[in-house]
Tab-separated table of N, CA and C in Angstrom:
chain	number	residue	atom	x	y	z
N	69	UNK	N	22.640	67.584	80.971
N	69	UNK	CA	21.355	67.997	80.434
N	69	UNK	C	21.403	69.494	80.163
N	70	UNK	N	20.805	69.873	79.163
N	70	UNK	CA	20.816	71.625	78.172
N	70	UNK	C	20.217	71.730	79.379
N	71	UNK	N	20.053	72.911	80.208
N	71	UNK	CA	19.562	73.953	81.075
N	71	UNK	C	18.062	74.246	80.637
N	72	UNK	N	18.113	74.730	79.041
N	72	UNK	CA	16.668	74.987	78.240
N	72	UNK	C	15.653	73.986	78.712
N	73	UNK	N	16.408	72.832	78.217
N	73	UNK	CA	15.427	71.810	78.429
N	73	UNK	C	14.807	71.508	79.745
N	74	UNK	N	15.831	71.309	80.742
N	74	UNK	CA	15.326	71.099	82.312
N	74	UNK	C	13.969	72.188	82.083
N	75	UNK	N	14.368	73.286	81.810
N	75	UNK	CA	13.903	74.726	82.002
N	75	UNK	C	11.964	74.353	81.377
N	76	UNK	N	12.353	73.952	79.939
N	76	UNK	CA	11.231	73.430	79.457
N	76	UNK	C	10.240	71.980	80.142
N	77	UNK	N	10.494	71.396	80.490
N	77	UNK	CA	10.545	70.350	80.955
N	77	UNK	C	9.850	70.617	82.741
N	78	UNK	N	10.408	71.630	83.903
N	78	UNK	CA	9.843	71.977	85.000
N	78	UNK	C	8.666	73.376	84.367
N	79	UNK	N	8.626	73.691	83.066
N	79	UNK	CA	7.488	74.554	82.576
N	79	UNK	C	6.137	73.645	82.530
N	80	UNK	N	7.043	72.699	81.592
N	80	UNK	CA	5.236	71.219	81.246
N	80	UNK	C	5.032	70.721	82.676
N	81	UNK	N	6.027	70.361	83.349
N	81	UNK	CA	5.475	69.682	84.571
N	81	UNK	C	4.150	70.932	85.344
N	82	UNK	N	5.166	71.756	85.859
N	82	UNK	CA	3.819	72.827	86.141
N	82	UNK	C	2.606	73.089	85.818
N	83	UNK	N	2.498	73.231	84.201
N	83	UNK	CA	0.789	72.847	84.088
N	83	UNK	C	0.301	72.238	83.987
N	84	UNK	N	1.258	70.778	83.844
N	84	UNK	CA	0.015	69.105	84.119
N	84	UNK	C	-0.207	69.330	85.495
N	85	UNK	N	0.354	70.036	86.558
N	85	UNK	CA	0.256	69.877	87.813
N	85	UNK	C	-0.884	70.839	88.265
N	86	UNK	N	-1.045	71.762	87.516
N	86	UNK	CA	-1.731	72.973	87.788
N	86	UNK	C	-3.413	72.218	86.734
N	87	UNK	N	-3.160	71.202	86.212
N	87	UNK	CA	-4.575	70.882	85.537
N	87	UNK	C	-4.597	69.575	86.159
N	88	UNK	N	-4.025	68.890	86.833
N	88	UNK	CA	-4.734	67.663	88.011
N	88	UNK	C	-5.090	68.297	89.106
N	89	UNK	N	-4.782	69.771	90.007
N	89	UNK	CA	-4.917	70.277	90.642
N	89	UNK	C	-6.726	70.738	90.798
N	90	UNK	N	-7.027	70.943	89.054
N	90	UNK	CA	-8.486	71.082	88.672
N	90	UNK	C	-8.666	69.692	89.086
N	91	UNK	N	-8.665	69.042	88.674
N	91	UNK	CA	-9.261	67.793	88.218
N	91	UNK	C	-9.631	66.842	90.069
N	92	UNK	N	-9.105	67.761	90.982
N	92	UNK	CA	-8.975	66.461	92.190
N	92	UNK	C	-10.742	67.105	92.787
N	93	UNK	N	-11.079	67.614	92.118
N	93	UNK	CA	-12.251	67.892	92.978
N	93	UNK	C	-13.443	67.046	92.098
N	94	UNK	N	-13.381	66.468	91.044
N	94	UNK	CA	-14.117	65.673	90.190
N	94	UNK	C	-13.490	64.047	90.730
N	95	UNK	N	-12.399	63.974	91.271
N	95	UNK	CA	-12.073	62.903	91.272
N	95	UNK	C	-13.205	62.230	92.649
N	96	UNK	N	-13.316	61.178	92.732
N	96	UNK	CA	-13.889	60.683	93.668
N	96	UNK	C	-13.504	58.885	94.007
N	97	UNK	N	-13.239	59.362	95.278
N	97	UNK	CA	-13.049	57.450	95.873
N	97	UNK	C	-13.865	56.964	96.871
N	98	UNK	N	-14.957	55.819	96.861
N	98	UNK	CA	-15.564	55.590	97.884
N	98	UNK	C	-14.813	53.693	99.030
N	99	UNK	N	-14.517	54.301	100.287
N	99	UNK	CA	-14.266	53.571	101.032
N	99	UNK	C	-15.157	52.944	101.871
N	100	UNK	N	-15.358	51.399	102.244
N	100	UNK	CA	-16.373	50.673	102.918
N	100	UNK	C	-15.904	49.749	104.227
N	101	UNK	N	-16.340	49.854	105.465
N	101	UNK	CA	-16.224	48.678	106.138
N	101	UNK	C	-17.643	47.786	106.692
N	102	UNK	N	-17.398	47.123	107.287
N	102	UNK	CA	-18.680	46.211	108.001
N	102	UNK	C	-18.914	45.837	107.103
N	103	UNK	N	-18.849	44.643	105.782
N	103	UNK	CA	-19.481	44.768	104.484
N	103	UNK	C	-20.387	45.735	104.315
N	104	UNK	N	-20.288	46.724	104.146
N	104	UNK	CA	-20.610	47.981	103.222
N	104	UNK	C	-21.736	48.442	104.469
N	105	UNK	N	-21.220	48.181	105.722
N	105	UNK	CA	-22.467	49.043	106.929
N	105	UNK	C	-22.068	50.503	106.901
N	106	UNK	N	-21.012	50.471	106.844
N	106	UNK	CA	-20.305	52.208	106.654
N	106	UNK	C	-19.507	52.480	104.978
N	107	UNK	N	-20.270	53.295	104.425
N	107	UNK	CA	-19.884	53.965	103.166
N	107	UNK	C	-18.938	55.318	103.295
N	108	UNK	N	-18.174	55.611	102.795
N	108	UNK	CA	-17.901	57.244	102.298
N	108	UNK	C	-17.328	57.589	101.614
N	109	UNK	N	-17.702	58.378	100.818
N	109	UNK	CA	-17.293	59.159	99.273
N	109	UNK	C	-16.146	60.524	99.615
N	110	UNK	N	-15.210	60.091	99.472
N	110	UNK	CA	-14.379	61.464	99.570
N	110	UNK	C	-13.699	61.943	98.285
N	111	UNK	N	-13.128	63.551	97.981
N	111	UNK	CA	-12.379	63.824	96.371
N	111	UNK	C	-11.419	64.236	96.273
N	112	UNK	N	-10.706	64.134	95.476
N	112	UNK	CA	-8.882	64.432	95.302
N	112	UNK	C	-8.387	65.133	96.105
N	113	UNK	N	-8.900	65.718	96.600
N	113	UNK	CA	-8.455	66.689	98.206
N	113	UNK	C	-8.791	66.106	99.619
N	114	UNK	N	-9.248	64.789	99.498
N	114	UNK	CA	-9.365	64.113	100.797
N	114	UNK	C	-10.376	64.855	101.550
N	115	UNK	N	-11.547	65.107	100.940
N	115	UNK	CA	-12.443	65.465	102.048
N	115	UNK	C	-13.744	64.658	101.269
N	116	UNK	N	-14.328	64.497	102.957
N	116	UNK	CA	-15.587	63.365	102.446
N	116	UNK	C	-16.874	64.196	101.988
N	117	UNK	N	-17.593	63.466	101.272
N	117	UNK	CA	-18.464	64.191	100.469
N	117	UNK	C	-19.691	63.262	100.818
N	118	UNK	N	-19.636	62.113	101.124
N	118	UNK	CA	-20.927	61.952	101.549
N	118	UNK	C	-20.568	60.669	102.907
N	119	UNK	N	-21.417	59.934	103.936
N	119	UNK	CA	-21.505	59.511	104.309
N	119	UNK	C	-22.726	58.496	105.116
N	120	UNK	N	-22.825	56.942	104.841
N	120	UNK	CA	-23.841	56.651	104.592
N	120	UNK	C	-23.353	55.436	105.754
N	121	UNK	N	-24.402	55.459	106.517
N	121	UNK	CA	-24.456	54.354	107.843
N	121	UNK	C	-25.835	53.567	107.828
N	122	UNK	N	-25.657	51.876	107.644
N	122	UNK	CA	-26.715	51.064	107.564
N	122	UNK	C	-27.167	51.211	108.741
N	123	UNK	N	-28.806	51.226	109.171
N	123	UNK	CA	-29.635	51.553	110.385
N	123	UNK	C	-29.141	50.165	111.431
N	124	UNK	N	-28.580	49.448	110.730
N	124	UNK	CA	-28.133	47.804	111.402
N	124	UNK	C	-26.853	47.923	112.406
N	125	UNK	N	-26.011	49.007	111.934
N	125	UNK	CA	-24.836	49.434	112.439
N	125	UNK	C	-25.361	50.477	113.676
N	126	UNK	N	-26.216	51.466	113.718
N	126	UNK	CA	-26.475	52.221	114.921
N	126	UNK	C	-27.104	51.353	116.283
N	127	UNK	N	-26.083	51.343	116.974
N	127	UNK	CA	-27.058	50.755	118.280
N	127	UNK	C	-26.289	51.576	119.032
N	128	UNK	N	-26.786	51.708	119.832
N	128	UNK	CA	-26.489	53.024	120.603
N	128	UNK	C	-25.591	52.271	122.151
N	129	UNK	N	-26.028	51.177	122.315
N	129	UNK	CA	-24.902	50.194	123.223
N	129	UNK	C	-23.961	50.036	122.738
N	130	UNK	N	-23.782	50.392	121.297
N	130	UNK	CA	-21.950	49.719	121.012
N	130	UNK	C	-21.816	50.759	119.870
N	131	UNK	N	-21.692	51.940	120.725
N	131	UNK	CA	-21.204	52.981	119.787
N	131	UNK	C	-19.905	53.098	119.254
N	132	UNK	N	-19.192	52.125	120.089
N	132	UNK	CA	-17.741	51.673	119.906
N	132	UNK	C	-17.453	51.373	118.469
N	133	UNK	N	-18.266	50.334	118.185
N	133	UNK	CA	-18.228	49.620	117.304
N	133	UNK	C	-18.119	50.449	115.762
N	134	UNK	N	-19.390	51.476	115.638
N	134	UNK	CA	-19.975	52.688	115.031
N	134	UNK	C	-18.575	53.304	114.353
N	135	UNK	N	-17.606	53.815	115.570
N	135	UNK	CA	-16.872	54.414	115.570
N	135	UNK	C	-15.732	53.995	114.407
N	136	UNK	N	-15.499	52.647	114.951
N	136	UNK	CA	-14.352	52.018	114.595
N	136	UNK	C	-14.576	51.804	113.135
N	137	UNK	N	-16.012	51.042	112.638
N	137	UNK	CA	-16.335	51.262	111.449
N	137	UNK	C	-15.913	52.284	110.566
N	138	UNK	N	-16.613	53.763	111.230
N	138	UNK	CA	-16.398	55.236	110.138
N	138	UNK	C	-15.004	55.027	109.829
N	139	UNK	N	-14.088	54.953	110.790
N	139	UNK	CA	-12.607	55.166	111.276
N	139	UNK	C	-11.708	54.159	109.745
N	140	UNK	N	-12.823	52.597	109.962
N	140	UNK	CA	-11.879	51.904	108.851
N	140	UNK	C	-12.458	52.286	107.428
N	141	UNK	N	-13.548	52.556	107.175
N	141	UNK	CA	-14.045	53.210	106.399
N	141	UNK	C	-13.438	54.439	105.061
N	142	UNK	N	-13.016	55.196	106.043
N	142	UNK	CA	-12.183	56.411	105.885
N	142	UNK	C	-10.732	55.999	105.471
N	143	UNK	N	-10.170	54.718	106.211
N	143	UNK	CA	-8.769	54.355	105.511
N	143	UNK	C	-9.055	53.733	104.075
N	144	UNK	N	-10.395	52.933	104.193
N	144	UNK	CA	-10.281	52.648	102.975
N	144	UNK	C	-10.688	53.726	101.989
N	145	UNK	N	-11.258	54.654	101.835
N	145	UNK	CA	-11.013	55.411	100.991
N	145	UNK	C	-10.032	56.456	100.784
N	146	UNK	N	-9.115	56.768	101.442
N	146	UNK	CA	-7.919	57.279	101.622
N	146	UNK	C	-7.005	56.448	100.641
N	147	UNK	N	-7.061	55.158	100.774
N	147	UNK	CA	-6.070	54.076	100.337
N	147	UNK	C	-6.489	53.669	98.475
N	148	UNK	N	-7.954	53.912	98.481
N	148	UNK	CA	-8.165	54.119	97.080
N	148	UNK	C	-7.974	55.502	96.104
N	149	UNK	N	-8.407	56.184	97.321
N	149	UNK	CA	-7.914	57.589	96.718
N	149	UNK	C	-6.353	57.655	96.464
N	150	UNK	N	-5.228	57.482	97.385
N	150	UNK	CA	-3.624	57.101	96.996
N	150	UNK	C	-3.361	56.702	95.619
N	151	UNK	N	-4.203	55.376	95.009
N	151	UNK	CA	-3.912	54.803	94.353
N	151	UNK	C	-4.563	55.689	92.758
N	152	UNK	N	-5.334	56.116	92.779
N	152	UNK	CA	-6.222	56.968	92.054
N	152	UNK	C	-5.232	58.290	91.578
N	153	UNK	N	-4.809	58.741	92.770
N	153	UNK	CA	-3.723	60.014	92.491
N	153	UNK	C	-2.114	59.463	92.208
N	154	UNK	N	-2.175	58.042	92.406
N	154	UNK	CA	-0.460	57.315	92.094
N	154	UNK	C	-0.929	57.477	90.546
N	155	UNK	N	-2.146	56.798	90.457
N	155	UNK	CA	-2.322	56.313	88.703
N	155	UNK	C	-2.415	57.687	87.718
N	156	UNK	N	-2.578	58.534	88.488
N	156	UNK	CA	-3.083	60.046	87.593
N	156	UNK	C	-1.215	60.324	87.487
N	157	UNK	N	-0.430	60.808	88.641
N	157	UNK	CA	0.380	61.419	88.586
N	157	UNK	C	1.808	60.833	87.928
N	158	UNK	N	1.225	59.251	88.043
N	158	UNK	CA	2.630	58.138	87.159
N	158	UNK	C	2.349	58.838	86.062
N	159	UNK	N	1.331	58.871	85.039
N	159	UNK	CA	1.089	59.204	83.681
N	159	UNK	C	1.732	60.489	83.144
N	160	UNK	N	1.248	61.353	84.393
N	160	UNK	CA	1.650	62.603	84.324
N	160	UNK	C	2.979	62.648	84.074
N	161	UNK	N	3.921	62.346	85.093
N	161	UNK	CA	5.280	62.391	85.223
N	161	UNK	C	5.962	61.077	84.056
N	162	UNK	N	4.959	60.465	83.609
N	162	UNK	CA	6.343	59.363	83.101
N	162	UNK	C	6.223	60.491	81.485
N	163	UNK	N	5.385	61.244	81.268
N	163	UNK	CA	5.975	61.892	79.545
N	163	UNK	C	7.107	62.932	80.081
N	164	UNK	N	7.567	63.028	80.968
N	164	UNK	CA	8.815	63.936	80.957
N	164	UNK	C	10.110	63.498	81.944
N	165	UNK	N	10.843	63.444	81.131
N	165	UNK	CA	12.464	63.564	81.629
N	165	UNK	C	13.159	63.728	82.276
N	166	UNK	N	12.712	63.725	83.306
N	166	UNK	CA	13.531	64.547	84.484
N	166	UNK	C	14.093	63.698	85.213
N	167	UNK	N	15.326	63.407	85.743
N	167	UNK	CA	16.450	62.116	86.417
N	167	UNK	C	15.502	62.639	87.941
N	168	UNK	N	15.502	61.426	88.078
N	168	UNK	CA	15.206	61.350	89.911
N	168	UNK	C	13.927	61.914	89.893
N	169	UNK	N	12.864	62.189	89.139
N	169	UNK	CA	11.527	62.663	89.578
N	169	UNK	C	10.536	61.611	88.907
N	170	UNK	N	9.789	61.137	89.515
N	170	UNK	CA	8.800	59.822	90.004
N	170	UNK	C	7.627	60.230	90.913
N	171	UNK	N	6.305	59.386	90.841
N	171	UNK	CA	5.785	60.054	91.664
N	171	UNK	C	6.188	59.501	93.220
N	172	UNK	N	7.066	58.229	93.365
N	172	UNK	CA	7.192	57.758	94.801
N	172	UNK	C	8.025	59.342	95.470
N	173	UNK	N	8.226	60.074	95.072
N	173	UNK	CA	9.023	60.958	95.163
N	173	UNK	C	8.140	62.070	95.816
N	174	UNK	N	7.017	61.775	95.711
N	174	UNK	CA	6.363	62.738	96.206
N	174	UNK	C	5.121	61.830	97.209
N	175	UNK	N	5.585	60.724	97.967
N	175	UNK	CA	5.227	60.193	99.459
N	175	UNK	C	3.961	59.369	98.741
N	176	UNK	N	3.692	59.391	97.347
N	176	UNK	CA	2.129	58.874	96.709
N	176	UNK	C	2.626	57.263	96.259
């Protein structure tokens, strides 16, 4: 491979990377457990933005329960969010050339 090109080629990657970098704070994934007793909205940076608990879910005897909810809650939007930033960054990376760079390559 021409040197130029690699050269050109880790230039484009950089600013698709540097303009999804904008873009993760618009992004948004909402995760649910208990059929939908625990909600939460988190954005391309993995932080939650809102959080919403059905009054059916608070009992204060089985705060256990409460817990475990937020807890699966949170994976599921983690796990949609993954998939959200797999689907952004495949696109990204499949218009350029580069041997061995993918997004599994980067743990997504």
């Amino acid at each position: 491979m021409n040197p130029f090109d690699l050269f050109k080629n880790s230039q484009a990657l950089k600013e698709q990377a540097e303009r999804l970098q904008d873009e993760l704070d618009d992004l948004t994934a909402e995760g649910s457990s208990g059929g939908r007793m625990v909600t939460m909205k988190i954005n391309g940076k993995f932080e939650m933005l809102e959080l919403h608990l059905d009054p059916l879910c608070v009992d204060n005897r089985d705060i256990k329960m409460l817990e475990d909810l937020i807890i699966a809650a949170q994976h599921d939007a983690f796990s949609k969010m993954r998939e959200l930033l797999k689907e952004k960054t495949g696109s990204m990376l499949s218009g350029l050339n580069i041997p061995g760079l993918n997004p599994s390559s980067f743990g997504i």
